[in-house]
PDB file of C-alpha atoms in Angstrom:
ATOM      1  CA  MET L   1      12.949 -11.615  -3.666  1.00  0.00           C
ATOM      2  CA  TRP L   2      10.187 -10.326  -1.550  1.00  0.00           C
ATOM      3  CA  GLU L   3       7.777 -12.694   0.055  1.00  0.00           C
ATOM      4  CA  PHE L   4       4.106 -11.793   1.047  1.00  0.00           C
ATOM      5  CA  ARG L   5       2.162 -13.538   3.650  1.00  0.00           C
ATOM      6  CA  GLY L   6      -1.244 -13.143   5.248  1.00  0.00           C
ATOM      7  CA  ARG L   7      -5.106 -13.927   5.097  1.00  0.00           C
ATOM      8  CA  GLY L   8      -4.592 -17.185   3.248  1.00  0.00           C
ATOM      9  CA  LEU L   9      -2.121 -15.753   0.360  1.00  0.00           C
ATOM     10  CA  ARG L  10       1.153 -16.503   0.007  1.00  0.00           C
ATOM     11  CA  THR L  11       3.020 -15.471  -3.212  1.00  0.00           C
ATOM     12  CA  SER L  12       6.573 -14.547  -4.243  1.00  0.00           C
ATOM     13  CA  LEU L  13       7.459 -11.890  -6.404  1.00  0.00           C
ATOM     14  CA  GLY L  14      10.826 -12.317  -8.171  1.00  0.00           C
ATOM     15  CA  ALA L  15      12.086 -13.749 -11.226  1.00  0.00           C
ATOM     16  CA  GLY L  16       9.311 -16.382 -11.666  1.00  0.00           C
ATOM     17  CA  GLY L  17       6.623 -13.465 -11.142  1.00  0.00           C
ATOM     18  CA  PRO L  18       3.570 -14.070  -9.015  1.00  0.00           C
ATOM     19  CA  SER L  19       2.692 -17.433  -7.820  1.00  0.00           C
ATOM     20  CA  SER L  20      -1.066 -17.101  -6.995  1.00  0.00           C
ATOM     21  CA  SER L  21      -4.242 -16.848  -8.710  1.00  0.00           C
ATOM     22  CA  LEU L  22      -4.136 -12.735  -8.680  1.00  0.00           C
ATOM     23  CA  PRO L  23      -3.725 -10.937 -11.694  1.00  0.00           C
ATOM     24  CA  PRO L  24       0.050 -10.205 -12.661  1.00  0.00           C
ATOM     25  CA  LEU L  25       1.002  -7.156 -10.741  1.00  0.00           C
ATOM     26  CA  PHE L  26       3.273  -5.958 -13.702  1.00  0.00           C
ATOM     27  CA  PRO L  27       1.663  -7.119 -16.899  1.00  0.00           C
ATOM     28  CA  PRO L  28       4.189  -8.229 -19.633  1.00  0.00           C
ATOM     29  CA  PRO L  29       5.098  -5.084 -21.978  1.00  0.00           C
ATOM     30  CA  TYR L  30       3.260  -4.922 -25.204  1.00  0.00           C
ATOM     31  CA  PRO L  31       5.003  -4.395 -28.895  1.00  0.00           C
ATOM     32  CA  GLY L  32       6.734  -1.059 -28.371  1.00  0.00           C
ATOM     33  CA  ASP L  33       6.148  -0.793 -24.774  1.00  0.00           C
ATOM     34  CA  PRO L  34       9.211   1.218 -23.741  1.00  0.00           C
ATOM     35  CA  ARG L  35       9.781  -0.766 -20.938  1.00  0.00           C
ATOM     36  CA  GLN L  36      11.988  -3.741 -21.350  1.00  0.00           C
ATOM     37  CA  VAL L  37      11.647  -7.328 -19.868  1.00  0.00           C
ATOM     38  CA  GLY L  38      14.486  -7.480 -17.180  1.00  0.00           C
ATOM     39  CA  ALA L  39      14.572  -3.830 -16.587  1.00  0.00           C
ATOM     40  CA  GLN L  40      16.262  -3.348 -12.901  1.00  0.00           C
ATOM     41  CA  GLU L  41      14.063   0.285 -12.417  1.00  0.00           C
ATOM     42  CA  ASP L  42      11.206   0.712 -10.314  1.00  0.00           C
ATOM     43  CA  PRO L  43       7.675  -0.082 -11.658  1.00  0.00           C
ATOM     44  CA  PRO L  44       6.154   2.748 -13.487  1.00  0.00           C
ATOM     45  CA  PRO L  45       3.639   4.831 -11.310  1.00  0.00           C
ATOM     46  CA  ASP L  46      -0.111   4.777 -12.502  1.00  0.00           C
ATOM     47  CA  VAL L  47       0.472   8.242 -14.839  1.00  0.00           C
ATOM     48  CA  CYS L  48      -3.231   8.233 -14.949  1.00  0.00           C
ATOM     49  CA  TRP L  49      -4.044   8.521 -11.203  1.00  0.00           C
ATOM     50  CA  MET L  50      -7.612   8.599 -10.479  1.00  0.00           C
ATOM     51  CA  GLY L  51      -7.894   9.656  -6.878  1.00  0.00           C
ATOM     52  CA  SER L  52     -11.539   9.450  -6.548  1.00  0.00           C
ATOM     53  CA  GLN L  53     -11.695   6.030  -7.976  1.00  0.00           C
ATOM     54  CA  PHE L  54      -9.118   5.082  -5.291  1.00  0.00           C
ATOM     55  CA  GLN L  55     -10.978   6.187  -2.357  1.00  0.00           C
ATOM     56  CA  GLY L  56     -13.159   3.809   0.031  1.00  0.00           C
ATOM     57  CA  ARG L  57     -12.202   0.628   1.913  1.00  0.00           C
ATOM     58  CA  TRP L  58      -9.375  -1.505   1.086  1.00  0.00           C
ATOM     59  CA  TYR L  59      -8.322  -4.674   3.040  1.00  0.00           C
ATOM     60  CA  VAL L  60      -4.698  -5.356   3.707  1.00  0.00           C
ATOM     61  CA  LEU L  61      -4.059  -8.916   2.571  1.00  0.00           C
ATOM     62  CA  ALA L  62      -0.486  -9.435   2.866  1.00  0.00           C
ATOM     63  CA  GLU L  63       2.357  -7.108   3.973  1.00  0.00           C
ATOM     64  CA  THR L  64       6.356  -7.511   3.799  1.00  0.00           C
ATOM     65  CA  GLU L  65       9.111  -5.124   5.206  1.00  0.00           C
ATOM     66  CA  ASN L  66      12.809  -4.731   5.539  1.00  0.00           C
ATOM     67  CA  SER L  67      12.589  -5.234   9.552  1.00  0.00           C
ATOM     68  CA  SER L  68      14.029  -8.204  11.419  1.00  0.00           C
ATOM     69  CA  LYS L  69      11.500  -7.513  14.245  1.00  0.00           C
ATOM     70  CA  GLN L  70       8.985 -10.208  15.025  1.00  0.00           C
ATOM     71  CA  ARG L  71       5.639  -8.972  14.911  1.00  0.00           C
ATOM     72  CA  GLU L  72       2.212 -10.431  16.259  1.00  0.00           C
ATOM     73  CA  PRO L  73       0.106 -11.915  13.210  1.00  0.00           C
ATOM     74  CA  ILE L  74      -2.434  -9.458  12.110  1.00  0.00           C
ATOM     75  CA  SER L  75      -5.732 -10.844  11.811  1.00  0.00           C
ATOM     76  CA  TYR L  76      -7.768  -7.773  10.327  1.00  0.00           C
ATOM     77  CA  TYR L  77      -6.678  -4.750   8.989  1.00  0.00           C
ATOM     78  CA  VAL L  78      -8.587  -2.239   6.745  1.00  0.00           C
ATOM     79  CA  ASN L  79      -7.835   1.349   5.446  1.00  0.00           C
ATOM     80  CA  THR L  80     -10.677   3.534   4.536  1.00  0.00           C
ATOM     81  CA  PHE L  81      -9.352   6.749   1.958  1.00  0.00           C
ATOM     82  CA  GLU L  82     -11.590   9.328   1.935  1.00  0.00           C
ATOM     83  CA  LEU L  83     -10.678  11.870  -0.716  1.00  0.00           C
ATOM     84  CA  LEU L  84     -10.854  15.416   0.270  1.00  0.00           C
ATOM     85  CA  LYS L  85     -11.354  18.751  -1.750  1.00  0.00           C
ATOM     86  CA  ASN L  86      -7.308  19.656  -1.742  1.00  0.00           C
ATOM     87  CA  HIS L  87      -6.522  15.885  -3.498  1.00  0.00           C
ATOM     88  CA  SER L  88      -5.266  14.527  -0.171  1.00  0.00           C
ATOM     89  CA  PHE L  89      -6.736  11.841   1.608  1.00  0.00           C
ATOM     90  CA  ARG L  90      -8.092  11.162   5.269  1.00  0.00           C
ATOM     91  CA  VAL L  91      -7.414   7.573   5.959  1.00  0.00           C
ATOM     92  CA  SER L  92      -9.016   5.652   8.821  1.00  0.00           C
ATOM     93  CA  SER L  93      -7.225   2.516   9.862  1.00  0.00           C
ATOM     94  CA  PHE L  94      -8.508  -0.555  11.860  1.00  0.00           C
ATOM     95  CA  LEU L  95      -6.355  -3.067  13.024  1.00  0.00           C
ATOM     96  CA  LYS L  96      -6.962  -6.142  15.010  1.00  0.00           C
ATOM     97  CA  ARG L  97      -3.802  -8.284  16.492  1.00  0.00           C
ATOM     98  CA  ASN L  98      -4.775 -11.013  18.913  1.00  0.00           C
ATOM     99  CA  ASN L  99      -6.594  -9.609  21.363  1.00  0.00           C
ATOM    100  CA  SER L 100      -6.053  -5.820  20.804  1.00  0.00           C
ATOM    101  CA  CYS L 101      -7.559  -3.374  18.320  1.00  0.00           C
ATOM    102  CA  ASP L 102      -6.214  -0.162  17.189  1.00  0.00           C
ATOM    103  CA  HIS L 103      -7.757   2.539  15.401  1.00  0.00           C
ATOM    104  CA  TRP L 104      -6.243   5.613  13.812  1.00  0.00           C
ATOM    105  CA  ILE L 105      -6.645   8.744  11.527  1.00  0.00           C
ATOM    106  CA  ARG L 106      -4.130  10.160   9.441  1.00  0.00           C
ATOM    107  CA  ASN L 107      -4.137  12.632   6.435  1.00  0.00           C
ATOM    108  CA  LEU L 108      -2.087  12.046   3.481  1.00  0.00           C
ATOM    109  CA  VAL L 109      -0.806  14.957   1.200  1.00  0.00           C
ATOM    110  CA  GLN L 110      -0.737  14.274  -2.689  1.00  0.00           C
ATOM    111  CA  GLN L 111       2.816  15.055  -4.007  1.00  0.00           C
ATOM    112  CA  ASP L 112       3.905  16.040  -7.370  1.00  0.00           C
ATOM    113  CA  LYS L 113       3.945  12.151  -8.793  1.00  0.00           C
ATOM    114  CA  PRO L 114       0.874  10.657  -9.404  1.00  0.00           C
ATOM    115  CA  GLY L 115      -0.209   8.216  -6.500  1.00  0.00           C
ATOM    116  CA  GLN L 116       2.808   9.474  -4.070  1.00  0.00           C
ATOM    117  CA  PHE L 117       1.590  11.048  -0.840  1.00  0.00           C
ATOM    118  CA  THR L 118       3.346  12.010   2.547  1.00  0.00           C
ATOM    119  CA  LEU L 119       1.911  12.190   5.888  1.00  0.00           C
ATOM    120  CA  ASP L 120       0.799  15.666   6.987  1.00  0.00           C
ATOM    121  CA  SER L 121       1.957  15.451  10.450  1.00  0.00           C
ATOM    122  CA  PHE L 122       4.432  12.902  11.539  1.00  0.00           C
ATOM    123  CA  ARG L 123       6.831  14.618  14.008  1.00  0.00           C
ATOM    124  CA  GLY L 124       4.929  13.383  16.927  1.00  0.00           C
ATOM    125  CA  LEU L 125       5.469   9.784  15.764  1.00  0.00           C
ATOM    126  CA  GLY L 126       9.355  10.012  15.743  1.00  0.00           C
ATOM    127  CA  LEU L 127       9.575   9.997  12.001  1.00  0.00           C
ATOM    128  CA  LYS L 128      11.429  12.474  10.044  1.00  0.00           C
ATOM    129  CA  ARG L 129       9.585  11.527   6.922  1.00  0.00           C
ATOM    130  CA  TYR L 130       6.797   9.308   5.970  1.00  0.00           C
ATOM    131  CA  GLU L 131       5.649   8.614   2.224  1.00  0.00           C
ATOM    132  CA  MET L 132       3.108   6.291   0.637  1.00  0.00           C
ATOM    133  CA  ARG L 133       2.881   5.252  -3.068  1.00  0.00           C
ATOM    134  CA  VAL L 134       0.432   3.488  -5.008  1.00  0.00           C
ATOM    135  CA  VAL L 135       2.662   1.539  -7.278  1.00  0.00           C
ATOM    136  CA  LYS L 136       0.034  -0.367  -9.172  1.00  0.00           C
ATOM    137  CA  THR L 137      -3.978  -0.839  -8.840  1.00  0.00           C
ATOM    138  CA  ASP L 138      -6.954  -1.516 -11.086  1.00  0.00           C
ATOM    139  CA  TYR L 139      -9.034   0.531  -8.618  1.00  0.00           C
ATOM    140  CA  GLN L 140     -11.725  -2.110  -8.186  1.00  0.00           C
ATOM    141  CA  ARG L 141      -9.774  -5.307  -7.022  1.00  0.00           C
ATOM    142  CA  PHE L 142      -6.066  -4.847  -5.959  1.00  0.00           C
ATOM    143  CA  ALA L 143      -3.611  -2.368  -4.869  1.00  0.00           C
ATOM    144  CA  LEU L 144       0.256  -2.447  -4.206  1.00  0.00           C
ATOM    145  CA  VAL L 145       1.194  -0.115  -2.066  1.00  0.00           C
ATOM    146  CA  LEU L 146       4.755   0.999  -0.686  1.00  0.00           C
ATOM    147  CA  HIS L 147       5.116   2.778   2.352  1.00  0.00           C
ATOM    148  CA  THR L 148       8.647   4.578   3.188  1.00  0.00           C
ATOM    149  CA  SER L 149       9.286   5.739   6.649  1.00  0.00           C
ATOM    150  CA  ILE L 150      12.648   7.623   8.060  1.00  0.00           C
ATOM    151  CA  LEU L 151      13.304   7.424  11.411  1.00  0.00           C
ATOM    152  CA  ALA L 152      16.637   9.281  12.930  1.00  0.00           C
ATOM    153  CA  THR L 153      18.751   6.357  12.530  1.00  0.00           C
ATOM    154  CA  LYS L 154      16.899   4.244   9.817  1.00  0.00           C
ATOM    155  CA  GLU L 155      14.613   3.815   6.541  1.00  0.00           C
ATOM    156  CA  GLY L 156      11.878   1.360   6.787  1.00  0.00           C
ATOM    157  CA  VAL L 157      10.281   0.074   3.656  1.00  0.00           C
ATOM    158  CA  ARG L 158       6.977  -2.079   3.515  1.00  0.00           C
ATOM    159  CA  ALA L 159       4.976  -3.125   0.744  1.00  0.00           C
ATOM    160  CA  SER L 160       1.298  -4.053   1.206  1.00  0.00           C
ATOM    161  CA  LEU L 161      -1.075  -6.041  -1.030  1.00  0.00           C
ATOM    162  CA  TYR L 162      -4.637  -4.233  -0.582  1.00  0.00           C
ATOM    163  CA  GLU L 163      -8.063  -6.030  -1.831  1.00  0.00           C
ATOM    164  CA  ALA L 164     -10.976  -3.779  -2.375  1.00  0.00           C
ATOM    165  CA  SER L 165     -13.732  -6.425  -3.017  1.00  0.00           C
ATOM    166  CA  THR L 166     -15.776  -6.886   0.416  1.00  0.00           C
ATOM    167  CA  ASN L 167     -16.613 -10.356  -0.157  1.00  0.00           C
ATOM    168  CA  CYS L 168     -13.137 -11.854   1.030  1.00  0.00           C
ATOM    169  CA  LEU L 169     -13.235 -10.505   4.605  1.00  0.00           C
ATOM    170  CA  ASP L 170     -16.683  -9.478   5.429  1.00  0.00           C
TER     171      ASP L 170
END
């Protein structure tokens, strides 16, 4: 089970489902839906990916990762996605942690699967590969995003819960 913590949110994603007031991330199957309850597959990506609706400012409400490294708490984290003509995104990120602020810009190139992107230049970061996949979104309120980074000796996985509404943090 993965547990999200951050910005006043604490919810668990496991057999019991979300325990918060957010909409369910994976709605129950409808009659005739090919997905089965209890299936162990990855959640299906949004087949009708609409990059133009995903662009804009997304606040990171919570993150969890497969690392045992202790990190300082994040007080503010926002990503602004700008859709480019080639369907890739220029992402501007701002992160505030304790008394330090970080800002960086990167380009994410669209892959074959809808909502899946790879970092265009990651060699200087010590990475062999970096991927971002939008697992679920309604384009107006929330997005569940999975980040995978492959270093020389290990693979890192991070899940992020994004909020598009500006009223919670502005």
